Each structure stands twice: as C-alpha cells, then as structure tokens.
mmCIF file of C-alpha atoms in Angstrom:
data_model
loop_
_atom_site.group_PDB
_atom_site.id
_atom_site.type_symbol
_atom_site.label_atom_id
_atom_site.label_comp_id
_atom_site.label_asym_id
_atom_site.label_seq_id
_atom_site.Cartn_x
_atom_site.Cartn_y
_atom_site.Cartn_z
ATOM 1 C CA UNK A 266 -43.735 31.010 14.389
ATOM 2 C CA UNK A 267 -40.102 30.743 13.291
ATOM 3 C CA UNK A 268 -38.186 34.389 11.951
ATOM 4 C CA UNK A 269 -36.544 34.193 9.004
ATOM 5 C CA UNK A 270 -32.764 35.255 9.186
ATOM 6 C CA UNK A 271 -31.637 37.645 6.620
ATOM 7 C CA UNK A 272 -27.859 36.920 5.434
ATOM 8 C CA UNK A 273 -25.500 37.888 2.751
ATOM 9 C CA UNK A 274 -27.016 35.158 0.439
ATOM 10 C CA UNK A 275 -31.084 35.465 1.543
ATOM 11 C CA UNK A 276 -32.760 35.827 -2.100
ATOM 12 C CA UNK A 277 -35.660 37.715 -2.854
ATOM 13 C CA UNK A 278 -39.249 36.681 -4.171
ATOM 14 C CA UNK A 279 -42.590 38.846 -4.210
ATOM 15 C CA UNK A 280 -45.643 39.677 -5.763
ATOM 16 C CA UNK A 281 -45.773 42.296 -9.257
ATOM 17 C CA UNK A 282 -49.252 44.072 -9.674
ATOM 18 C CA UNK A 283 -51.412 46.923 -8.961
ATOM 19 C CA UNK A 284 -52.495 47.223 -6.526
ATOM 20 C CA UNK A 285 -50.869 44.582 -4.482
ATOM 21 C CA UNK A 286 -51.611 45.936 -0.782
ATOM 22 C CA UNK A 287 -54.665 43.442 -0.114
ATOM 23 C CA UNK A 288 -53.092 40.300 -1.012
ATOM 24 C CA UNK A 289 -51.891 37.704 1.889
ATOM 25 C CA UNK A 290 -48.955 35.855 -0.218
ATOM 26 C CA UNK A 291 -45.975 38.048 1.657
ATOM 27 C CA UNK A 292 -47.542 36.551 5.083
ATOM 28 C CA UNK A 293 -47.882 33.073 3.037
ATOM 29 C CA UNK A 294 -44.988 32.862 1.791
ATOM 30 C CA UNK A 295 -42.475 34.465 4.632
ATOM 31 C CA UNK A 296 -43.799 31.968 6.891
ATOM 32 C CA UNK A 297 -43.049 29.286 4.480
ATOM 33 C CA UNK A 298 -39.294 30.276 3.672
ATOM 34 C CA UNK A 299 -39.114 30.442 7.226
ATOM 35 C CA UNK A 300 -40.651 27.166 8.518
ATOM 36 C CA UNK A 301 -38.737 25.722 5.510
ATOM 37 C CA UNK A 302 -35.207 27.325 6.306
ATOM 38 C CA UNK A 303 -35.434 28.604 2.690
ATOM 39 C CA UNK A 304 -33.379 31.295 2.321
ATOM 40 C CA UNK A 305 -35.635 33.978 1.147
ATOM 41 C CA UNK A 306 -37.539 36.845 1.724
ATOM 42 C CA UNK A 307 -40.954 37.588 0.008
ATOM 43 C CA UNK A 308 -42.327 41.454 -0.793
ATOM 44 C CA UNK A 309 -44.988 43.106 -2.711
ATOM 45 C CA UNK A 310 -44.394 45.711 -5.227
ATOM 46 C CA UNK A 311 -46.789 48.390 -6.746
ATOM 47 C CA UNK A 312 -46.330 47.875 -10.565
ATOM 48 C CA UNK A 313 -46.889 51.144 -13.045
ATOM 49 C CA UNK A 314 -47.546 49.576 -16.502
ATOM 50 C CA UNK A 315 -44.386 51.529 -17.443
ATOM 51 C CA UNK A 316 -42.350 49.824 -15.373
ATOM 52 C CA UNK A 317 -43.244 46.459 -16.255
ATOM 53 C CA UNK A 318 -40.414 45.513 -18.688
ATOM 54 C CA UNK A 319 -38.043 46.981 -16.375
ATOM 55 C CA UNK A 320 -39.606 45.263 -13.720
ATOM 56 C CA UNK A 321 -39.019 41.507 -14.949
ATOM 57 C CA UNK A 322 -35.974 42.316 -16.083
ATOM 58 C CA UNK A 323 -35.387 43.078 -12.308
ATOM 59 C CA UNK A 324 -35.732 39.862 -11.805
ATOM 60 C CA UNK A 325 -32.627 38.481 -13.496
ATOM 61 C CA UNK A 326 -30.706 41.532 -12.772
ATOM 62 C CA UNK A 327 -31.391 40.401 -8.881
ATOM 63 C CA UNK A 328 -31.214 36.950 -9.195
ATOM 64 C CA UNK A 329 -34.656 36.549 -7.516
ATOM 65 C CA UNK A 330 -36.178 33.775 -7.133
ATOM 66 C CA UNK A 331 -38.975 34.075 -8.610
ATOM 67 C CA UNK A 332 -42.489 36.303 -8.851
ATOM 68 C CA UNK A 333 -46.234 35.900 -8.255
ATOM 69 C CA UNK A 334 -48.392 37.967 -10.886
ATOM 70 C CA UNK A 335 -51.681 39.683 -10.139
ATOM 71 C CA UNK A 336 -53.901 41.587 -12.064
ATOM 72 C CA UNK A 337 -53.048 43.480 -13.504
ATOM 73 C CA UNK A 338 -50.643 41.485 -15.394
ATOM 74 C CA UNK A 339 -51.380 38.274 -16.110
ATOM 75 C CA UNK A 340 -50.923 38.646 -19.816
ATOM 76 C CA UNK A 341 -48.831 41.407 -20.170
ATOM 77 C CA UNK A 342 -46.096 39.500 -18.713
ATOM 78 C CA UNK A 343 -45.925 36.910 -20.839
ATOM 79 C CA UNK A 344 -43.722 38.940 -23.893
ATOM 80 C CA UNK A 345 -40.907 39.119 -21.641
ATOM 81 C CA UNK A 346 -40.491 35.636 -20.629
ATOM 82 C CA UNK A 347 -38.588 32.674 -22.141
ATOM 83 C CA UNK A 348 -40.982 30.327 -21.576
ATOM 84 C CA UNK A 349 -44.551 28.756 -20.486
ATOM 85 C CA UNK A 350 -45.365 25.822 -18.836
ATOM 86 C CA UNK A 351 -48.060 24.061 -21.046
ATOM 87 C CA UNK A 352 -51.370 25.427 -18.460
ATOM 88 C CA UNK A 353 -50.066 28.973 -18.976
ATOM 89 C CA UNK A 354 -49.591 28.756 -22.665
ATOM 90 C CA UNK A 355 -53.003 27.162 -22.961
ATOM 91 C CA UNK A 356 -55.224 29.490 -20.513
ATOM 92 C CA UNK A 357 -52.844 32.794 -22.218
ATOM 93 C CA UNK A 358 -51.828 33.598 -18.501
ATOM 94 C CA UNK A 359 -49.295 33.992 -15.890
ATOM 95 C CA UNK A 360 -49.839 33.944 -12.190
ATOM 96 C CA UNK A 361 -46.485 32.820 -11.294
ATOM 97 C CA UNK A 362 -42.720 33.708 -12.529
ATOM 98 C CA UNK A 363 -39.826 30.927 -11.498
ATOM 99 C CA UNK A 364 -35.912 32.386 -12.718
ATOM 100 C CA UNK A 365 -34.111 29.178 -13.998
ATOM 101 C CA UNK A 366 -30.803 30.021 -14.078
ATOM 102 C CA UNK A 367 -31.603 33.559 -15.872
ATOM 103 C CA UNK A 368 -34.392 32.030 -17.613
ATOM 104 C CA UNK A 369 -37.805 33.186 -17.128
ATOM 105 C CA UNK A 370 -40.714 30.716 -17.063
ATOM 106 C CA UNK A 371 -44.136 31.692 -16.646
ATOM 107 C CA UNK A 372 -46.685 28.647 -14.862
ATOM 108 C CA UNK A 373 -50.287 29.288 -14.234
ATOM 109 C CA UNK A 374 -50.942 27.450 -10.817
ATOM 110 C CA UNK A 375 -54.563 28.793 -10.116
ATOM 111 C CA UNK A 376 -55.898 25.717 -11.989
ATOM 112 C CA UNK A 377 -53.534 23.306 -10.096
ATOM 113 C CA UNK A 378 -54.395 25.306 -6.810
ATOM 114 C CA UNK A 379 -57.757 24.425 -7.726
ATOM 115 C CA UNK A 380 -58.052 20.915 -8.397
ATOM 116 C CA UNK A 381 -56.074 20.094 -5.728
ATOM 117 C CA UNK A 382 -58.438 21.687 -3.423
ATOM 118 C CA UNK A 383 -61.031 19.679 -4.801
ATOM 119 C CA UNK A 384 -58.843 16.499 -3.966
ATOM 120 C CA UNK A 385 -58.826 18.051 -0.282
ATOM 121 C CA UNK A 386 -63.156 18.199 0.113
ATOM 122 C CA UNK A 387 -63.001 13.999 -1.517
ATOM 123 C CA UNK A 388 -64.592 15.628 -4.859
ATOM 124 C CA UNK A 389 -62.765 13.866 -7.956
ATOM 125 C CA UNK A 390 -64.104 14.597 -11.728
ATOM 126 C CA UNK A 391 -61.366 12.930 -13.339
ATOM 127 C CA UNK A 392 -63.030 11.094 -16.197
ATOM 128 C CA UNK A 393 -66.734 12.530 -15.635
ATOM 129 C CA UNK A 394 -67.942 16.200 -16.801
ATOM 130 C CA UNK A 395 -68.402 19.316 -14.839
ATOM 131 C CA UNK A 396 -70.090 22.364 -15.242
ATOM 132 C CA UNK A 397 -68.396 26.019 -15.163
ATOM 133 C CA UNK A 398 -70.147 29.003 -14.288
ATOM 134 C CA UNK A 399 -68.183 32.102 -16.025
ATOM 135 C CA UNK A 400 -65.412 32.280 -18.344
ATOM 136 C CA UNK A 401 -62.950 35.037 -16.805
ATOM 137 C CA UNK A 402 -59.178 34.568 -16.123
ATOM 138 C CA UNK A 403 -59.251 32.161 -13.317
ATOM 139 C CA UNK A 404 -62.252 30.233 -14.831
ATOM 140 C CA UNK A 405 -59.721 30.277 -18.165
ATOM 141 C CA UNK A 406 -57.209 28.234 -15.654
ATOM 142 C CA UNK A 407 -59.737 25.471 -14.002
ATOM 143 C CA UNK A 408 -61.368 24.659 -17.379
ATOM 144 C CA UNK A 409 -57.548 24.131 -18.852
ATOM 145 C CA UNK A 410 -55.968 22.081 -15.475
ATOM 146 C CA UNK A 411 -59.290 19.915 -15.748
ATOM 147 C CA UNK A 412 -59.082 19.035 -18.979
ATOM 148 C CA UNK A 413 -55.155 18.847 -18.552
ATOM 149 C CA UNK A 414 -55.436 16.573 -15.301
ATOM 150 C CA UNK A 415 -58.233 14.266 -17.484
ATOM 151 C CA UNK A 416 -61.709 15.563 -16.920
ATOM 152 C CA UNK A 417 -64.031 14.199 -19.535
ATOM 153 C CA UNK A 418 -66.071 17.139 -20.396
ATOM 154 C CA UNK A 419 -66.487 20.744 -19.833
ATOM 155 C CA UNK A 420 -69.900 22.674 -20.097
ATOM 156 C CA UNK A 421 -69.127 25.937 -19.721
ATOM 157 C CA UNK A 422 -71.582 28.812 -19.127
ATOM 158 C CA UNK A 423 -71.825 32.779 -19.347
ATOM 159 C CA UNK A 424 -74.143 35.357 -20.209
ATOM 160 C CA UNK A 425 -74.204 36.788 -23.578
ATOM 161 C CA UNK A 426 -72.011 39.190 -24.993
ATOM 162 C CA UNK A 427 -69.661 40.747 -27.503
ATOM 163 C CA UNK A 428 -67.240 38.436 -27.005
ATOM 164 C CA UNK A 429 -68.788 35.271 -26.730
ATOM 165 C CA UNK A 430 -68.167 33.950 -29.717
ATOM 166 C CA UNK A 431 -64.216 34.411 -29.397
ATOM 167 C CA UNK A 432 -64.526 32.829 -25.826
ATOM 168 C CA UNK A 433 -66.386 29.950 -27.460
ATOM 169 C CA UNK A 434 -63.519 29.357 -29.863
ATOM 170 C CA UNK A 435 -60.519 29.409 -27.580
ATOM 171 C CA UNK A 436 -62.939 27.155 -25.821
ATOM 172 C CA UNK A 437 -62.793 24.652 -28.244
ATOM 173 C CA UNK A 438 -59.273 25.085 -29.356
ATOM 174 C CA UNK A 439 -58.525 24.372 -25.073
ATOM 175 C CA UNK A 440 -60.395 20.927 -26.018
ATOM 176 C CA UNK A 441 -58.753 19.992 -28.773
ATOM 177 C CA UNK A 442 -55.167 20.316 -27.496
ATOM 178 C CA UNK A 443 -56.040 18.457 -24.105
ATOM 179 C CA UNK A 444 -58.708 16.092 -25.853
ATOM 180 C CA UNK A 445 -61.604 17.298 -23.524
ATOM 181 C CA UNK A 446 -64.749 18.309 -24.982
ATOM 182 C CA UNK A 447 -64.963 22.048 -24.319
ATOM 183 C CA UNK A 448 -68.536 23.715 -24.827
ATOM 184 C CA UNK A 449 -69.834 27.178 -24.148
ATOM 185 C CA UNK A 450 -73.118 27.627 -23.878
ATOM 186 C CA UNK A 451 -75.555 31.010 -23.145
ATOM 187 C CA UNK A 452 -76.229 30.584 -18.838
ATOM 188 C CA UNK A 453 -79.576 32.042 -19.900
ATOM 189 C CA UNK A 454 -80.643 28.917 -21.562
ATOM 190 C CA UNK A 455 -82.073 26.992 -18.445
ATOM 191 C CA UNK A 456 -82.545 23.821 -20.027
ATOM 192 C CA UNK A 457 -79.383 23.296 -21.772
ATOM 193 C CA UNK A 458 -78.069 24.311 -17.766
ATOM 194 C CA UNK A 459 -80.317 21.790 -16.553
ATOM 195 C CA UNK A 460 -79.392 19.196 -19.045
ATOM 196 C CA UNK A 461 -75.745 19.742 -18.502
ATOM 197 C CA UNK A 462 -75.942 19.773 -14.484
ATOM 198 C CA UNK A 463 -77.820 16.291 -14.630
ATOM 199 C CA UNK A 464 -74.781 14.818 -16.306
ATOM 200 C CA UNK A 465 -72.329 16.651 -14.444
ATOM 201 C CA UNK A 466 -70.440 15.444 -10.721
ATOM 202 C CA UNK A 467 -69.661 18.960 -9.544
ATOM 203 C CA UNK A 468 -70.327 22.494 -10.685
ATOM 204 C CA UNK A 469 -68.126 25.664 -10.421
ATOM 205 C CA UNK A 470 -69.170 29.305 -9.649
ATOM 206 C CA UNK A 471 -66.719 31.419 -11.230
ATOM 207 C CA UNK A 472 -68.744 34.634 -11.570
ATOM 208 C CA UNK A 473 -68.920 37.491 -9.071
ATOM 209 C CA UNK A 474 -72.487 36.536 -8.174
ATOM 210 C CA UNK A 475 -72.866 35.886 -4.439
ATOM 211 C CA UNK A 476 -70.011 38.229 -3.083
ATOM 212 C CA UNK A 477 -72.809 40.954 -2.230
ATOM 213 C CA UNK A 478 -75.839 39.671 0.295
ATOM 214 C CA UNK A 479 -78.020 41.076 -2.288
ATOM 215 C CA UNK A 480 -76.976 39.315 -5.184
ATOM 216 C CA UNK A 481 -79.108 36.215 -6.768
ATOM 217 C CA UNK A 482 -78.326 32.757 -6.885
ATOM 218 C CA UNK A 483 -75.977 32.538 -10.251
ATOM 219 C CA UNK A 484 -78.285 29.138 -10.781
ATOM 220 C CA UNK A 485 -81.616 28.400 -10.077
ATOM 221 C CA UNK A 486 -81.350 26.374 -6.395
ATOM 222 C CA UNK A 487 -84.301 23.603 -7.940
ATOM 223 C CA UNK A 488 -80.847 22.724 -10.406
ATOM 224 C CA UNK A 489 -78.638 21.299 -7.409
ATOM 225 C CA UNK A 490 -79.308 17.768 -7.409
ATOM 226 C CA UNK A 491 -77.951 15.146 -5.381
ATOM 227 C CA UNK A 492 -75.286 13.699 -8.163
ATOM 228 C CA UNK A 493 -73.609 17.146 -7.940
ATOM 229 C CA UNK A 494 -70.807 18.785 -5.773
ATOM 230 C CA UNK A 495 -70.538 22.524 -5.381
ATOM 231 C CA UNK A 496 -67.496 24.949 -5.539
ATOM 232 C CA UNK A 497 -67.637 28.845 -5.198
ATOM 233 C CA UNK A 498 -64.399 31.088 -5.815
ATOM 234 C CA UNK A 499 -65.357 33.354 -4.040
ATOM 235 C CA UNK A 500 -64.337 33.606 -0.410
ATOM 236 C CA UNK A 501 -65.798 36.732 0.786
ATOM 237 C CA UNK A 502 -68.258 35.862 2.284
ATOM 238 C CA UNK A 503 -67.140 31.865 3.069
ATOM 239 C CA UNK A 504 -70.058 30.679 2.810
ATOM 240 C CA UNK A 505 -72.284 32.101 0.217
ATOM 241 C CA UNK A 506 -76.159 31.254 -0.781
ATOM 242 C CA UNK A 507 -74.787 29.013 -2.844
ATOM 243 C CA UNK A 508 -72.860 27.337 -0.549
ATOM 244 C CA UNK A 509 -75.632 27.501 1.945
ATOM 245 C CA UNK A 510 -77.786 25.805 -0.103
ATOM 246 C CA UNK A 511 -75.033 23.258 -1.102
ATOM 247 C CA UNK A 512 -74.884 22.357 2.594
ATOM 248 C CA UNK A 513 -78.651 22.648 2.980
ATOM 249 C CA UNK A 514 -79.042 19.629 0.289
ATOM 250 C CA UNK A 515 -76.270 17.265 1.948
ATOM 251 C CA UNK A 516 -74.156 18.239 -1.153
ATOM 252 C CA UNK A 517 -69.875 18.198 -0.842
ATOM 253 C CA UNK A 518 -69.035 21.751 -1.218
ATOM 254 C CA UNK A 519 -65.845 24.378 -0.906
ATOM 255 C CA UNK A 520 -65.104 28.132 -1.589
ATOM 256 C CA UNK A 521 -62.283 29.613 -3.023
ATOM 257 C CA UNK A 522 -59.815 29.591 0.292
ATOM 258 C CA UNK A 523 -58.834 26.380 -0.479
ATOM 259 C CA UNK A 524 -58.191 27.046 -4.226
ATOM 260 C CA UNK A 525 -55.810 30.502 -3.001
ATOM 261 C CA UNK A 526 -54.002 28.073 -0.675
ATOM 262 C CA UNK A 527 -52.987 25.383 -2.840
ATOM 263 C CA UNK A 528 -52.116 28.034 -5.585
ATOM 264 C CA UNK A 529 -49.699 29.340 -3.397
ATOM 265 C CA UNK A 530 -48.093 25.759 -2.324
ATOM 266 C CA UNK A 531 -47.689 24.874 -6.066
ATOM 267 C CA UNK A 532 -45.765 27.852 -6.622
ATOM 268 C CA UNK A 533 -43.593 27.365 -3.370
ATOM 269 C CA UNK A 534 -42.630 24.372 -4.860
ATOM 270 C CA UNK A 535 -41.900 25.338 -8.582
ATOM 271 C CA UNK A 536 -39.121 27.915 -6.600
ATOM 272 C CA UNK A 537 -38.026 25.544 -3.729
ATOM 273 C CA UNK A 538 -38.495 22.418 -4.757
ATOM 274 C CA UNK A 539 -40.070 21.914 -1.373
ATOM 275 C CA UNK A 540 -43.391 21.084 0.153
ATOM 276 C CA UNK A 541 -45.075 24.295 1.361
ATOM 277 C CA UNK A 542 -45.404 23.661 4.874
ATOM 278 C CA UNK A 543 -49.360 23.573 4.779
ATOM 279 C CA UNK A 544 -49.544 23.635 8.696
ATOM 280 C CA UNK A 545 -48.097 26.468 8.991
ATOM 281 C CA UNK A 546 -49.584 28.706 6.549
ATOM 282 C CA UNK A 547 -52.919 27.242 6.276
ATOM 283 C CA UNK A 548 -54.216 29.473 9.536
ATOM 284 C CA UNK A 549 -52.903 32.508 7.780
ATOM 285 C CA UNK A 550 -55.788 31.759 5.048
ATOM 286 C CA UNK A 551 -58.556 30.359 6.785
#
C-alpha cells in the first residue's frame, strides 16, 4: 500500500464523535489520500459535548479539509454550520462536514452510500416502492435519498411508541418536498406489512434486530416473496437470519458493508473532488 508523505502543506481531515475508537474511516480514508496523492492526513478525535463549538470552529481555524460526524453529533452540529446540502436539511442530520473556503457545509451521505450500494448488488427501485423497517437516524437518510433519487413510494414501519406520531409527520412532510409518498405504519400490523411487501421490489432492515444470534426475524420469513430484494444494515454478523433466508429463497440481498463503503467514497469526493479509489479501500471493509 502506498505511505502518505507528510509536508509543509499536508491538510488535515478526521472524524468528530464519542466515542470514535471503533470506527475504520482513519484506515479508509488514509489509504485513499494516499493512493490518490491527496495531500492529507485523516484522524479521529474524542468529542466532549463542551467542546463541540470549539471543535468546528477548529475546523476553519485549521483550514481542514473537512470532517466526518458520528454519533453523537449528527444534529448538534448542524447550528454551527453555514449550510446543508438538501439530504441533510431534509433527514435533520450531518454525517459529513466539507470547509469551502471557510464555509461550513454539512451533507448527509449515508443515504447516497446506500443507494449506491444497492446499484452495486443490480437492485434498482427507482420508480417502484420499497418497504423500510425502522425509522432511526440512518433509516431518516435512505427514506430521504430514495425519495430524492426518485423512488415512487415509501412504506415505512416501526413499533409503537411515544413518538410515533411526530415520526409520522416529518414522514410526510419528507414526501411532500421530494414528491414521494411517505407512510408510516405500526410493524405490528401484519397485514398492512404484508400488503405493503407484495407491492414493494426490495425491503430494508433498519432496526437492531438480527445483530444478536438470539434475536427474531424483524419480519415474519412466510412475507419474503419472490418480487422482493433484501437489505440489512447491519454488518455484524454479515450475514444475518435475514439474510440467510434472503439467500435461502433465491432473493438479491446485501448488508450494511456496502452501504459504510460507499458513504465513505461520497464524502472523499465532496473534499477531493476525486474518485475514492474503491480498490484500494474496499479490503479494508470487507
């Protein structure tokens, strides 16, 4: 693997949040500068909520390139910045920081990381519905790049709770700004799940069900039809009962590797302006 240089003019980029020890981005994106001959070095940093303000301003001050944002800060950056691209302003988060000449603007590319991993298994809803399991942060940033890149509709499905009804609202005002029908619906209600599924090309596990070997299926396995294609975030295990039983039916499927890869190529490119060199860093994901 090529070694990046350091010189008088190498520019810094890394990765705010708390903690950010587990994360594989500085081995991502180090080997990227360096197969790239991009000029820049890429380190994690251990964020105290108290430093946060201080922290983007850092960012100016040292003429960085730019920032990835974990949790847990994907919304509490977005006060200090002067701007959002039109996925982070719609899905109310921030995942990745590009300076612009002093100017802060804050992209969410979990979504685009997504769908283009979706491109990469030959799955394409573009024009057809889909069904989402789950309505946390990086569910938020699917439903909004699918309805943003032209899906048709969006049934969307969690369990009861205090906040369901909000969810269901910023739901719906998702759809109406990208002109996708947006629906949230209780994942309890096995029929309307059914219903939904039978009309939909691929559905989308974006609950934590299926990262322990005890947990259940998050759907009943008699709902996987034929018509559908299957994608699980998580990636711990790789292949989860889901997944299994994906493959079991002859059914297209992927896990969330492919979404954390492409994530990370979009925002190599919003600071570079480059291709991320996907040879190179794809064996330090899968």
């Amino acid at each position: 693997m090529k070694m990046m240089k350091i010189s008088g003019k190498t520019r810094l980029a890394g990765l705010y949040g708390l903690p950010t020890g587990h994360s594989i981005s500085p081995a991502m994106h180090t080997a990227a500068f360096a197969a790239s001959d991009f000029d820049a070095v890429y380190l994690s940093f251990d964020i105290a909520p108290e430093e946060l303000a201080a922290s983007i301003q850092a960012i100016r001050t040292f003429q960085m390139v730019g920032v990835n944002v974990t949790m847990p800060y994907k919304r509490e950056v977005i006060p200090y910045l002067d701007e959002l691209s039109p996925e982070a302003r719609l899905s109310g988060a921030v995942n990745t920081i590009v300076n612009r000449d002093q100017r802060l603007i804050g992209h969410n590319t979990d979504g685009i990381g997504f769908m283009r991993s979706l491109a990469n298994e030959g799955i394409n809803p573009i024009g057809k519905e889909m069904t989402v399991l789950g309505t946390g942060g990086a569910a938020t940033a699917i439903i909004v790049q699918a309805a943003l890149d032209g899906v048709k509709k969006i049934h969307v499905f969690n369990r009861q709770k205090p906040s369901f009804a909000a969810v269901g609202a910023k739901l719906r005002e998702i759809g109406q700004q990208t002109h996708c029908q947006i629906e949230l619906f209780d994942l309890a209600d096995e029929s309307k799940l059914a219903y939904c599924l039978g009309n939909s090309c691929l559905v989308v596990n974006a609950t934590s069900l299926g990262m322990q070997p005890e947990d259940p299926l998050p759907l009943p396995a008699e709902l996987l039809t034929e018509n559908l294609a299957v994608m699980d975030l998580i990636y711990k295990p790789r292949q989860t009962k889901l997944l299994a039983l994906a493959e079991a039916k002859g059914l297209k499927w992927g896990n969330g590797l492919g979404m954390l890869l492409y994530q990370g190529a979009a925002a190599f490119t919003l600071w570079t302006g480059k291709e991320m060199p996907l040879d190179v860093v794809r064996p330090l994901v899968v």
